[in-house]
């Protein structure tokens, strides 16, 4: 392990908790967006708008699935850290562990995808409602 990659278990645990909160918030927000679309679809008969509504419903479903997958990955990594902590209890405070850079990258991708979806959704609502 290089000096650049020194990370402690408590740091990774903190980051996991932060990510889980963020992911759960997004999931709840998607549920609210979906309910809003259900209200909107009742008001419009225009095929073009209905197609856009269906597009967002599909994207919300895909994003919901991606969020659930990411939650599972974070929880899986948290369990690995917990097992590591059980076996190395006496040295945890002073021993750096390998960073979870790949998981962090996945979160950054998910964050960007969600921000783009939310922006497009709000733009759609602004133009059509």
Short mmCIF file of C-alpha atoms in Angstrom, two decimals:
data_model
loop_
_atom_site.label_atom_id
_atom_site.label_comp_id
_atom_site.label_asym_id
_atom_site.label_seq_id
_atom_site.Cartn_x
_atom_site.Cartn_y
_atom_site.Cartn_z
CA UNK A 1 0.00 0.00 0.00
CA UNK A 2 1.35 3.40 -0.91
CA UNK A 3 1.22 6.43 1.32
CA UNK A 4 -1.31 8.02 -1.04
CA UNK A 5 -3.82 5.24 -0.42
CA UNK A 6 -3.80 5.27 3.39
CA UNK A 7 -7.35 5.08 4.56
CA UNK A 8 -8.68 3.85 7.88
CA UNK A 9 -11.61 1.57 8.47
CA UNK A 10 -13.57 4.27 10.27
CA UNK A 11 -13.23 6.51 7.19
CA UNK A 12 -14.62 3.81 4.92
CA UNK A 13 -17.46 3.06 7.33
CA UNK A 14 -18.35 6.76 7.46
CA UNK A 15 -18.34 6.96 3.68
CA UNK A 16 -20.56 3.87 3.43
CA UNK A 17 -23.11 5.44 5.76
CA UNK A 18 -23.05 8.66 3.77
CA UNK A 19 -23.58 6.79 0.51
CA UNK A 20 -26.42 4.70 1.90
CA UNK A 21 -28.19 7.85 3.08
CA UNK A 22 -27.72 9.45 -0.31
CA UNK A 23 -28.93 6.36 -2.19
CA UNK A 24 -32.00 5.96 0.02
CA UNK A 25 -32.86 9.63 -0.44
CA UNK A 26 -32.64 9.27 -4.22
CA UNK A 27 -34.84 6.19 -4.09
CA UNK A 28 -37.49 8.06 -2.08
CA UNK A 29 -37.25 11.00 -4.44
CA UNK A 30 -37.77 8.73 -7.46
CA UNK A 31 -40.90 7.36 -5.78
CA UNK A 32 -42.17 10.92 -5.43
CA UNK A 33 -41.30 11.70 -9.08
CA UNK A 34 -43.18 8.57 -10.17
CA UNK A 35 -46.28 9.61 -8.22
CA UNK A 36 -46.11 13.06 -9.81
CA UNK A 37 -45.97 11.47 -13.27
CA UNK A 38 -49.07 9.44 -12.45
CA UNK A 39 -50.89 12.71 -11.74
CA UNK A 40 -49.58 14.27 -14.94
CA UNK A 41 -50.51 11.35 -17.20
CA UNK A 42 -54.18 11.72 -16.23
CA UNK A 43 -54.26 15.29 -17.58
CA UNK A 44 -52.73 14.75 -21.01
CA UNK A 45 -53.98 12.83 -24.02
CA UNK A 46 -51.23 14.11 -26.31
CA UNK A 47 -49.24 11.11 -27.57
CA UNK A 48 -45.95 13.00 -27.57
CA UNK A 49 -46.29 13.98 -23.91
CA UNK A 50 -47.48 10.49 -22.98
CA UNK A 51 -44.40 9.06 -24.72
CA UNK A 52 -42.17 11.36 -22.67
CA UNK A 53 -44.00 10.34 -19.50
CA UNK A 54 -43.42 6.68 -20.36
CA UNK A 55 -39.77 7.47 -21.07
CA UNK A 56 -39.38 8.94 -17.57
CA UNK A 57 -41.27 6.06 -15.97
CA UNK A 58 -38.81 3.66 -17.62
CA UNK A 59 -35.81 5.74 -16.59
CA UNK A 60 -37.09 5.93 -13.02
CA UNK A 61 -37.46 2.15 -12.96
CA UNK A 62 -33.93 1.66 -14.30
CA UNK A 63 -32.52 4.18 -11.85
CA UNK A 64 -34.41 2.54 -8.99
CA UNK A 65 -32.83 -0.80 -9.95
CA UNK A 66 -29.36 0.76 -10.21
CA UNK A 67 -29.78 2.37 -6.79
CA UNK A 68 -30.84 -0.93 -5.23
CA UNK A 69 -27.85 -2.66 -6.81
CA UNK A 70 -25.54 0.04 -5.46
CA UNK A 71 -27.06 -0.28 -1.97
CA UNK A 72 -26.35 -4.03 -2.09
CA UNK A 73 -22.74 -3.38 -3.15
CA UNK A 74 -22.17 -0.89 -0.33
CA UNK A 75 -23.74 -3.27 2.22
CA UNK A 76 -21.62 -6.13 0.89
CA UNK A 77 -18.46 -4.07 1.31
CA UNK A 78 -19.58 -2.98 4.78
CA UNK A 79 -19.90 -6.66 5.79
CA UNK A 80 -16.39 -7.32 4.50
CA UNK A 81 -15.10 -4.42 6.59
CA UNK A 82 -16.97 -5.70 9.65
CA UNK A 83 -15.35 -9.14 9.27
CA UNK A 84 -11.96 -7.50 8.86
CA UNK A 85 -12.58 -5.43 11.99
CA UNK A 86 -13.49 -8.53 14.00
CA UNK A 87 -10.18 -10.19 13.12
CA UNK A 88 -7.99 -7.11 13.54
CA UNK A 89 -9.64 -5.38 16.49
CA UNK A 90 -6.40 -4.55 18.30
CA UNK A 91 -4.75 -2.78 15.36
CA UNK A 92 -7.70 -0.98 13.75
CA UNK A 93 -6.83 2.50 14.98
CA UNK A 94 -3.29 2.43 13.61
CA UNK A 95 -3.51 0.24 10.52
CA UNK A 96 -4.56 1.69 7.19
CA UNK A 97 -6.65 -0.49 4.89
CA UNK A 98 -7.09 -0.57 1.14
CA UNK A 99 -9.31 2.16 -0.17
CA UNK A 100 -12.56 1.30 -1.94
CA UNK A 101 -11.84 3.45 -4.97
CA UNK A 102 -13.86 1.31 -7.38
CA UNK A 103 -16.95 1.61 -5.18
CA UNK A 104 -16.38 5.36 -4.92
CA UNK A 105 -16.19 5.58 -8.73
CA UNK A 106 -19.48 3.69 -9.03
CA UNK A 107 -21.06 6.17 -6.63
CA UNK A 108 -19.75 9.09 -8.68
CA UNK A 109 -21.23 7.58 -11.84
CA UNK A 110 -24.55 6.95 -10.08
CA UNK A 111 -24.54 10.49 -8.70
CA UNK A 112 -23.98 11.94 -12.20
CA UNK A 113 -26.66 9.73 -13.77
CA UNK A 114 -29.16 10.70 -11.10
CA UNK A 115 -28.40 14.41 -11.40
CA UNK A 116 -28.88 14.23 -15.18
CA UNK A 117 -32.17 12.35 -14.82
CA UNK A 118 -33.48 14.80 -12.24
CA UNK A 119 -32.51 17.78 -14.39
CA UNK A 120 -34.20 16.32 -17.47
CA UNK A 121 -37.31 15.48 -15.44
CA UNK A 122 -37.62 18.98 -14.00
CA UNK A 123 -37.10 20.44 -17.46
CA UNK A 124 -39.89 18.23 -18.81
CA UNK A 125 -42.25 19.28 -16.02
CA UNK A 126 -41.44 22.96 -16.50
CA UNK A 127 -42.13 22.83 -20.24
CA UNK A 128 -45.24 20.66 -20.09
CA UNK A 129 -47.05 21.40 -16.87
#
